Each structure stands twice: as structure tokens, then as C-alpha cells.
Coordinates of C-alpha atoms and ligand atoms in Angstrom, one line a residue:
M1 CA -18.8 38.6 23.9
Q2 CA -21.4 36.3 22.5
A3 CA -20.4 32.8 21.6
D4 CA -21.5 31.0 18.4
L5 CA -22.0 27.8 20.3
L6 CA -22.0 26.9 24.0
V7 CA -21.8 23.3 25.2
R8 CA -22.8 23.0 28.8
D9 CA -23.2 20.3 31.5
A10 CA -20.2 18.3 30.3
Y11 CA -17.3 16.6 31.9
I12 CA -14.6 18.4 30.0
Y13 CA -11.1 16.9 29.4
V14 CA -9.3 20.0 28.2
D15 CA -5.9 18.3 28.1
K16 CA -3.9 16.0 30.4
D17 CA -3.4 18.8 33.0
W18 CA -6.9 20.2 33.1
E19 CA -10.3 18.6 33.6
I20 CA -13.5 20.3 34.6
A21 CA -16.0 18.0 36.3
D22 CA -19.2 20.0 35.5
G23 CA -18.3 22.4 32.9
W24 CA -19.0 24.4 29.7
I25 CA -17.1 25.4 26.6
A26 CA -17.8 28.4 24.4
I27 CA -16.9 28.5 20.7
R28 CA -16.5 31.6 18.5
D29 CA -15.2 31.9 15.0
G30 CA -13.9 28.3 14.9
R31 CA -11.9 28.7 18.1
V32 CA -12.3 27.8 21.7
M33 CA -13.4 31.2 23.2
A34 CA -13.5 30.1 26.9
V35 CA -14.0 27.1 29.2
G36 CA -15.4 27.2 32.7
S37 CA -17.3 25.5 35.4
M38 CA -21.1 25.5 35.6
S39 CA -20.7 27.4 38.9
D40 CA -19.0 30.3 36.9
P41 CA -21.1 32.8 34.9
L42 CA -22.1 31.3 31.5
P43 CA -21.5 33.3 28.3
T44 CA -24.5 33.9 26.0
A45 CA -24.5 32.0 22.7
Q46 CA -26.5 31.7 19.5
K47 CA -26.8 28.0 20.0
V48 CA -26.6 25.9 23.2
I49 CA -26.1 22.2 23.5
S50 CA -26.6 20.5 26.8
A51 CA -24.3 17.5 27.0
G52 CA -26.3 15.9 29.9
G53 CA -23.2 15.1 31.9
S54 CA -21.4 13.3 29.0
L55 CA -17.7 13.4 28.5
L56 CA -16.4 16.0 26.1
T57 CA -12.8 15.7 24.8
P58 CA -10.7 17.3 22.1
G59 CA -11.2 15.7 18.7
L60 CA -8.9 12.7 18.3
V61 CA -6.1 13.1 15.8
N62 CA -5.3 10.2 13.4
A63 CA -1.6 10.2 12.7
H64 CA -1.5 7.3 10.2
H65 CA -4.0 6.1 7.6
H66 CA -4.5 4.9 4.0
M67 CA -8.1 5.9 3.3
Y68 CA -8.3 4.4 -0.2
Q69 CA -8.0 0.9 1.4
N70 CA -11.7 1.0 2.5
L71 CA -12.4 -0.1 -1.1
T72 CA -10.8 -3.5 -0.3
R73 CA -11.7 -4.1 3.4
S74 CA -11.3 -7.7 4.7
Y75 CA -10.5 -8.9 1.2
A76 CA -10.6 -12.7 1.6
P77 CA -7.7 -13.8 -0.5
V78 CA -5.1 -12.0 1.7
T79 CA -6.7 -11.8 5.2
N80 CA -4.2 -14.4 6.5
G81 CA -1.1 -13.1 4.8
T82 CA 2.1 -11.5 6.3
L83 CA 2.6 -7.8 5.6
F84 CA 4.6 -8.5 2.4
E85 CA 2.1 -11.2 1.2
W86 CA -0.8 -8.9 2.0
L87 CA 0.8 -6.0 0.1
T88 CA 1.7 -8.1 -2.9
G89 CA -1.8 -9.5 -3.1
L90 CA -3.5 -6.1 -3.0
Y91 CA -1.3 -4.0 -5.2
P92 CA -2.9 -5.3 -8.4
L93 CA -6.3 -4.2 -7.1
W94 CA -5.1 -0.8 -5.9
A95 CA -3.6 -0.3 -9.4
K96 CA -7.2 0.3 -10.5
L97 CA -7.5 3.5 -8.3
D98 CA -8.7 6.6 -10.1
T99 CA -9.9 10.1 -9.0
D100 CA -13.5 8.9 -8.6
S101 CA -12.7 5.9 -6.4
V102 CA -10.2 8.0 -4.3
Y103 CA -12.8 10.8 -3.8
L104 CA -15.5 8.3 -2.7
S105 CA -13.2 6.3 -0.4
T106 CA -11.9 9.6 1.2
I107 CA -15.5 10.7 1.9
V108 CA -16.4 7.4 3.5
A109 CA -13.1 7.4 5.5
M110 CA -13.6 10.9 6.8
L111 CA -17.3 10.3 7.8
E112 CA -16.2 7.1 9.5
L113 CA -13.4 8.9 11.4
L114 CA -15.8 11.6 12.5
M115 CA -18.2 9.0 13.9
G116 CA -15.3 7.6 15.9
G117 CA -14.5 11.0 17.4
C118 CA -11.6 12.0 15.0
T119 CA -11.6 15.5 13.8
T120 CA -8.2 15.7 12.1
S121 CA -6.5 13.0 10.0
M122 CA -3.6 12.7 7.8
D123 CA -3.7 10.3 4.9
H124 CA -0.7 8.5 3.4
M125 CA -1.6 8.2 -0.3
Y126 CA 1.3 6.5 -2.0
V127 CA -0.3 4.4 -4.8
H128 CA -0.4 6.6 -7.9
P129 CA -1.6 4.7 -11.0
Q130 CA -3.2 8.0 -12.2
P131 CA -2.5 11.6 -11.5
Y132 CA -4.5 14.0 -9.3
L133 CA -5.6 11.5 -6.7
I134 CA -4.6 13.7 -3.8
D135 CA -6.4 16.6 -5.3
A136 CA -9.6 14.5 -5.1
Q137 CA -8.9 13.9 -1.4
F138 CA -8.5 17.6 -0.6
R139 CA -11.8 18.2 -2.5
A140 CA -13.5 15.6 -0.4
A141 CA -12.2 17.1 2.9
K142 CA -13.3 20.6 1.8
E143 CA -16.8 19.3 1.0
I144 CA -17.2 17.7 4.5
G145 CA -15.4 20.5 6.4
F146 CA -12.8 18.0 7.9
R147 CA -9.4 19.1 9.0
F148 CA -7.0 17.2 6.7
M149 CA -3.3 16.7 6.3
G150 CA -2.8 15.1 2.9
T151 CA 0.5 13.5 2.3
R152 CA 2.2 13.1 -1.1
G153 CA 3.3 9.5 -0.9
S154 CA 5.5 7.9 -3.5
M155 CA 7.0 4.7 -4.7
T156 CA 9.8 4.3 -7.3
R157 CA 10.7 0.6 -7.0
S158 CA 8.4 -1.9 -8.6
V159 CA 8.9 -5.7 -8.8
E160 CA 11.3 -5.1 -11.7
D161 CA 13.7 -3.3 -9.3
G162 CA 13.3 -5.7 -6.4
G163 CA 10.3 -3.9 -4.9
L164 CA 6.8 -5.2 -4.1
P165 CA 4.3 -3.2 -6.3
P166 CA 3.6 -3.6 -10.0
A167 CA 5.2 -1.1 -12.3
S168 CA 1.8 0.6 -13.0
V169 CA 1.6 2.1 -9.5
V170 CA 5.2 3.5 -9.2
Q171 CA 6.5 6.7 -10.7
D172 CA 9.9 8.1 -11.7
E173 CA 11.7 10.6 -9.5
D174 CA 11.1 13.7 -11.7
T175 CA 7.3 13.0 -11.9
I176 CA 7.1 12.6 -8.1
L177 CA 9.1 15.7 -7.2
A178 CA 7.3 17.9 -9.7
D179 CA 3.9 16.7 -8.3
C180 CA 5.1 17.4 -4.8
E181 CA 5.8 21.0 -5.9
R182 CA 2.4 21.3 -7.7
L183 CA 0.4 20.0 -4.7
I184 CA 2.2 22.3 -2.3
A185 CA 1.2 25.3 -4.5
A186 CA -2.3 24.0 -5.0
W187 CA -3.4 22.9 -1.5
H188 CA -0.9 23.5 1.4
D189 CA -2.3 26.2 3.7
P190 CA 0.1 26.8 6.6
S191 CA -2.0 29.6 8.1
P192 CA -3.3 29.3 11.7
G193 CA -6.5 27.3 11.9
S194 CA -6.0 25.8 8.4
L195 CA -8.2 23.0 7.3
A196 CA -5.8 21.7 4.6
R197 CA -2.1 21.0 4.9
L198 CA 0.3 18.9 2.9
A199 CA 3.2 16.7 4.0
L200 CA 5.7 14.7 2.0
A201 CA 5.6 10.9 2.5
P202 CA 7.7 8.4 0.5
C203 CA 6.1 5.0 1.2
S204 CA 8.9 3.2 2.9
L205 CA 12.7 2.8 2.8
F206 CA 12.3 -0.3 0.6
S207 CA 9.9 1.2 -1.9
V208 CA 11.7 4.5 -3.0
S209 CA 15.1 5.5 -4.2
E210 CA 17.7 7.3 -2.0
T211 CA 17.2 10.4 -4.2
I212 CA 13.5 10.5 -3.3
M213 CA 14.3 10.3 0.4
R214 CA 16.9 13.0 0.2
E215 CA 15.0 15.3 -2.1
S216 CA 11.8 15.0 0.0
A217 CA 13.8 16.1 3.1
R218 CA 15.2 19.0 1.1
L219 CA 11.8 20.1 -0.3
A220 CA 10.3 19.8 3.2
D221 CA 13.0 22.2 4.5
Q222 CA 12.4 24.6 1.7
H223 CA 8.6 24.7 2.1
D224 CA 8.5 24.1 5.9
L225 CA 6.5 20.9 5.6
R226 CA 6.2 17.7 7.7
L227 CA 7.9 14.4 6.6
H228 CA 6.4 11.0 7.0
T229 CA 7.1 7.4 6.2
H230 CA 6.7 3.8 7.5
L231 CA 9.8 2.8 9.5
A232 CA 11.0 -0.5 11.1
E233 CA 7.6 -2.1 10.7
D234 CA 8.7 -5.6 9.9
T235 CA 11.7 -7.9 10.2
E236 CA 11.7 -8.3 6.4
E237 CA 12.5 -4.6 6.3
D238 CA 15.5 -5.2 8.5
R239 CA 16.8 -7.9 6.1
Y240 CA 16.1 -5.7 3.0
C241 CA 18.0 -2.7 4.5
A242 CA 20.9 -4.9 5.6
E243 CA 21.2 -6.4 2.1
V244 CA 20.6 -3.3 0.0
Y245 CA 22.0 -0.4 2.2
G246 CA 24.3 -2.4 4.6
C247 CA 22.7 -0.9 7.7
T248 CA 19.5 -0.9 9.8
P249 CA 16.4 1.0 8.8
T250 CA 17.1 3.6 11.4
E251 CA 20.7 4.1 10.3
Y252 CA 19.5 4.6 6.7
F253 CA 16.8 7.0 7.9
E254 CA 19.5 9.0 9.6
R255 CA 21.9 8.8 6.6
V256 CA 19.3 10.3 4.2
G257 CA 18.7 13.3 6.4
W258 CA 15.4 12.4 8.0
A259 CA 16.3 12.4 11.7
S260 CA 14.8 15.8 12.3
P261 CA 11.9 17.4 14.2
R262 CA 10.0 17.6 10.9
S263 CA 9.6 13.8 10.7
W264 CA 7.1 11.4 12.2
V265 CA 7.1 7.7 11.4
A266 CA 4.5 5.0 11.4
H267 CA 4.9 1.8 13.5
Y268 CA 8.6 1.8 14.5
I269 CA 8.4 -1.7 16.0
Y270 CA 11.9 -3.0 15.5
P271 CA 14.5 -0.4 16.5
S272 CA 17.1 -0.9 19.2
T273 CA 16.7 1.1 22.4
D274 CA 19.8 3.1 21.3
E275 CA 18.0 3.9 18.0
I276 CA 14.9 5.0 19.8
D277 CA 17.0 7.3 22.0
R278 CA 18.7 8.8 18.9
L279 CA 15.4 9.5 17.1
A280 CA 13.8 10.8 20.2
H281 CA 16.7 13.2 20.7
A282 CA 16.3 14.3 17.1
G283 CA 12.7 15.2 17.7
V284 CA 11.1 12.5 15.5
C285 CA 7.6 11.4 16.6
T286 CA 6.0 8.0 16.1
A287 CA 2.4 7.0 15.2
Q288 CA 1.6 3.6 16.8
C289 CA -1.2 1.6 15.1
P290 CA -2.1 -1.0 17.7
C291 CA -5.0 -2.7 15.8
S292 CA -3.1 -3.0 12.5
N293 CA 0.0 -4.2 14.2
M294 CA -1.9 -6.9 16.1
M295 CA -4.1 -7.9 13.2
I296 CA -1.2 -8.5 10.9
G297 CA 0.8 -10.2 13.7
G298 CA 3.7 -7.9 13.1
G299 CA 4.6 -7.1 16.7
A300 CA 4.1 -3.8 18.4
A301 CA 6.2 -0.9 19.7
D302 CA 6.4 -0.3 23.5
A303 CA 4.7 3.1 23.2
M304 CA 5.0 4.0 26.9
D305 CA 8.7 3.2 27.0
M306 CA 9.2 5.3 23.9
R307 CA 7.4 8.2 25.7
R308 CA 9.7 7.8 28.7
R309 CA 12.6 8.1 26.4
G310 CA 11.3 11.5 25.2
M311 CA 9.6 10.5 22.0
R312 CA 6.2 12.0 21.2
I313 CA 3.7 9.1 20.4
G314 CA 0.5 9.5 18.5
L315 CA -2.0 6.8 17.4
G316 CA -3.2 5.8 13.9
C317 CA -5.9 3.5 12.6
D318 CA -3.7 2.6 9.6
G319 CA -5.2 1.5 6.3
S320 CA -8.8 0.3 6.2
A321 CA -7.7 -2.9 4.6
S322 CA -5.3 -3.9 7.4
T323 CA -7.5 -3.1 10.4
D324 CA -10.7 -2.7 8.3
H325 CA -12.1 0.0 10.6
A326 CA -11.3 3.6 11.2
S327 CA -12.3 4.3 14.8
M328 CA -9.7 6.2 16.8
W329 CA -11.6 5.3 20.0
L330 CA -10.9 1.7 19.2
E331 CA -7.2 2.5 18.6
A332 CA -7.0 4.3 21.9
R333 CA -8.6 1.3 23.7
M334 CA -6.3 -1.1 22.0
A335 CA -3.2 1.0 22.8
L336 CA -4.3 0.9 26.5
L337 CA -4.9 -2.9 26.4
L338 CA -1.6 -3.5 24.6
G339 CA 0.4 -1.3 26.9
R340 CA -1.0 -3.0 30.0
F341 CA -0.8 -6.5 28.6
R342 CA 2.9 -5.8 27.9
N343 CA 4.0 -3.9 31.0
G344 CA 1.3 -4.5 33.7
P345 CA -1.6 -2.6 35.1
H346 CA 0.5 0.3 36.6
S347 CA 2.1 1.0 33.2
M348 CA -0.6 2.9 31.4
S349 CA -4.0 4.6 32.1
A350 CA -6.9 5.7 29.9
R351 CA -5.6 9.2 30.2
D352 CA -2.2 8.1 28.7
A353 CA -4.1 6.6 25.7
L354 CA -6.3 9.7 25.4
D355 CA -3.2 11.9 25.5
M356 CA -1.6 9.9 22.7
A357 CA -4.8 10.1 20.6
T358 CA -5.0 13.9 21.0
R359 CA -1.8 15.8 21.9
G360 CA 0.4 13.0 20.7
G361 CA -1.2 12.8 17.3
A362 CA -1.1 16.6 17.0
A363 CA 2.6 16.5 17.7
C364 CA 3.1 14.0 14.9
L365 CA 1.4 16.4 12.5
G366 CA 3.4 19.3 13.9
W367 CA 0.1 20.9 14.9
D368 CA 0.0 20.7 18.7
D369 CA -0.2 24.4 19.2
E370 CA -3.7 24.4 17.8
I371 CA -5.3 21.0 17.9
G372 CA -5.4 18.0 20.3
H373 CA -6.4 20.2 23.3
L374 CA -9.2 22.6 24.2
R375 CA -7.4 25.5 25.9
P376 CA -8.8 28.9 25.0
G377 CA -7.5 29.8 21.5
A378 CA -7.3 26.2 20.3
C379 CA -9.2 25.1 17.1
A380 CA -12.8 24.3 18.1
D381 CA -12.5 20.6 17.3
M382 CA -14.2 18.4 19.9
V383 CA -16.4 15.4 20.6
I384 CA -19.3 14.8 23.0
W385 CA -19.1 11.0 23.5
K386 CA -22.2 8.8 23.4
M387 CA -22.3 5.7 25.5
S388 CA -25.2 3.5 26.3
P389 CA -26.5 4.1 29.9
I390 CA -26.6 0.3 30.2
A391 CA -22.9 0.0 29.5
L392 CA -22.1 2.9 31.9
A393 CA -24.4 1.7 34.7
G394 CA -22.3 1.6 37.8
A395 CA -19.4 3.6 36.4
L396 CA -19.5 6.5 38.8
T397 CA -16.0 7.4 39.8
D398 CA -13.9 8.3 36.8
P399 CA -15.5 9.3 33.5
V400 CA -12.3 9.2 31.5
E401 CA -11.4 5.6 32.6
A402 CA -15.1 4.6 32.1
W403 CA -15.0 6.1 28.5
L404 CA -12.2 3.7 27.5
R405 CA -13.0 0.7 29.6
C406 CA -16.7 0.3 29.3
A407 CA -18.6 -0.6 26.1
P408 CA -17.7 0.9 22.8
A409 CA -18.0 4.7 22.7
V410 CA -19.1 6.5 19.6
A411 CA -19.3 10.2 18.9
G412 CA -22.7 11.7 19.7
T413 CA -21.7 15.1 18.5
T414 CA -18.4 15.9 16.6
I415 CA -17.5 19.5 16.0
V416 CA -14.7 20.6 13.6
N417 CA -13.7 24.2 13.3
G418 CA -16.8 25.1 15.3
R419 CA -19.1 23.3 12.9
I420 CA -21.2 20.3 13.9
L421 CA -20.4 17.5 11.5
V422 CA -21.9 14.6 13.5
E423 CA -25.2 15.0 15.3
N424 CA -27.0 12.3 17.3
G425 CA -24.3 9.9 16.2
E426 CA -24.9 10.4 12.5
P427 CA -22.9 12.4 10.0
V428 CA -24.4 15.7 8.8
F429 CA -23.5 15.2 5.1
A430 CA -25.9 15.6 2.3
G431 CA -25.8 12.8 -0.3
L432 CA -24.4 10.1 2.0
N433 CA -26.6 7.4 0.4
D434 CA -25.4 8.3 -3.1
V435 CA -21.8 8.2 -1.9
L436 CA -22.2 4.8 -0.3
K437 CA -23.9 3.4 -3.5
S438 CA -21.1 4.7 -5.7
H439 CA -18.5 3.5 -3.3
A440 CA -20.0 0.0 -3.4
E441 CA -19.8 0.0 -7.2
A442 CA -16.2 1.2 -7.2
A443 CA -15.2 -1.5 -4.6
R444 CA -16.9 -4.2 -6.7
R445 CA -15.1 -3.1 -9.8
M446 CA -11.7 -3.0 -8.0
Q447 CA -12.3 -6.5 -6.5
G448 CA -13.4 -7.9 -9.9
L449 CA -16.8 -8.8 -8.5
Ligands
ZN501 ZN1 0.6 2.3 6.8

């Protein structure tokens, strides 16, 4: 059978249990058709790429992000704030979001992710000063050809109810739940190989009502969707939950019916070990965001310990105003450095970080049957990594360790669903300059400049 595309002469990391030192991978109809060694017979293909010995991995999976935040990157008035100070300072700017600015920021975010080797991302969109913002994101993903899990985020508690955001960006319960139903019908595609799925994602325990938490879980059951929220990210959240709910964040999470295999949470920095064990047992996954956690000085989860306790761990770049970048390679490197800094050099390898950034992220999204690995039948989402030969000079013994330890790696070629979306390190997207120009205007308007 002829392949659509054959990549040859690559070091192929298929998944954590299968690497091929001098290999090829054949793609047909958006799927991995076969993988093999260069000493095996090669299939014929319409197009052939020689990887010149470079490392080829599954596309990285981003399990936590807020794409709209690239409109307020490194915003000077709040760069040195705590999480709550940072949020309070930025909400009035984000209150100016509209469908145009969300569309533009989503295009920029997805192209940036592709250049950093990410082929699937979720987005946690929870600021809704206007309707139809998530529709704009799905349109952007479709235009690019990116594999996208939009999430219908929500907030019901403004400053008037003891929350952080202004009243203009929160919504009432009926509006939120009706919009969840509308978005499921409009965009959620549960079919195999889908490029567009939806999950439900109340912003955090301290920003929505108990009804929203419970009803989101009920709707997710009804429509077989994933559930996502921020959990135990900050000690101020502990204090809030103790005062308002009389329990810890994890206890409240369990009380409202979220401790299920449908759920994945972001950060999860301050649980007790007993709480980690309980959520691991329930099948809850966690997205660690090392750069964001360190940048904001909020502490960091012990990801390898959580894995040992049976919890699946993915990585996320978090919002582009907290880490100000969207490179999943950088998140994987930071996860490695953070893990080894915390627990010593035997505690974590580059392969552990890569497994988190691929299979772990896919598990968070409930998608690990099809993405995060390159076994035959998987979605054809992959990256041929580009590194400077100067930076790699002398790295002869282990291409996976070298990939994460040596100088910054960027994607040379990124393939999603069998289509090349980054070539020679640059996105294949018509109209990029116009998008960047319009994005700059939208960012200036939002920042009042
Ligand atoms: Zn977040």
C-alpha cells in the first residue's frame, strides 16, 4: 500500500517502550500506517522527507493553556504580583475581549505551539465578556488544521460576591449551562481522529457556584465529555475553601462529584499525600505547568511522586501572560530540571519528561488511544526536531537526552493529521503577517496604549 508521506532516516521515539535508532515512519489518511527500521523494506510514498538523522517524536500535547493571554504578555504593572494580585490586575483588561481578539490570539497561540512541537492543545477559556468567543477559537483551529480541545470555562462570582473578577466577565448559571449545551451541539466531534472536541471547565473552585460544579459534572456524564478546572494552585485557595466551604479544595472537589476518570486538573500543588492518593485512585489526571508555577513563585507539584502514586501527569504551558511563552519543549525541559532539582539526579530522565509531554497530556485529554504516541493506527501527529549542529556537537550517545539537555530545540517539521503545518521551522499559514499586525492592534487596544 502506498503511503501519503514517508519520513526516513530519523531517530524515532514511538513511545516510552519503543525507539528505533535509524528508522522510517509512513503516513496514510492522517494515520500512522507503519514504522520500521531503515534495514527493513521501505514503503513507497507520494512524498518523502529525509530527516537526516534528526529525532522524531509524537507531537507534544498541551494539557493546560489560556491562549487569549498572549494579548497581555509580560504586562509590566503586574509582572511582580502574586497569583491573586496578577489576576485582579489583568481582569479589567481581559474584560475587553471580543470575538476578533480571541480569534487572533488563538491563531497566534496555535502557530506558536506548532513551532514548539505541540500538535494538540486544549484551551481553558473562562473569561466571557461577550458571547461566541469559543466559536472563534474553533474557527481558528479549523483554519490552521490544528487538533484542538476547546473547553467551556466559566465564572459566576465577581468582586460583588467575594470573587476576583469584575462583574462584566462573569455570567449567571443558566447562561453558562445553556452555552455549554449549544457549544457541544455546534463543535464537539467525538469521532476517532477528530480535530475538534469540547470539555467543560469551570475556572476554579473559588470563582463558580456549587451548582455550576455539580451541573458541569452532570452534563459531562450526559454527553461523555472531559471535565477540567484549576485545583489547589495556591495557599490563598486553601484559605478560601476553609472559610467558604469548611474543607480543603480536594474535599470540595470530591463533594461536588468531580473525583472521576473524566477529570483532569491544572497545577495541583497543595494537596496532602492522602488527597493525591484518593484522586489518583479515582482516575483524575493532573497537568503540571512548571514555567508558570515557578514564574509566579507559587510552588510546584512533585510530578514524579504523583506518578508513582498512580496519577497520570501531563504538562501545560499555562496562559501566555503568566509564562509569556507557549513552547511545550521548554515546559518539558523545565519539568525535568524541576524534578531533578527537587529529588536528585536519579529521580527523573528526559524520557520521563517526554512521556509526560506526550502520553501524559493525551491521558489528561482522555485521548491517549490516538495521540501522544506513534504506534501504527495512531493519529499522524509528529515533530522532526531541529537543533543547531553547534549545540549538538559532541552529543553522540543518547538523542533523547540530548534533545532536552542541549540548546533549545524547535520544530523543524510539525505534522498534524498527516499535514505539514510547520516546514523548515516556520508555520505554513497564509496571512501570518496580517494576523500579527491585527493582533498587535488588538493588544494595544486592550492594554490602553
Ligand atoms: Zn491556568
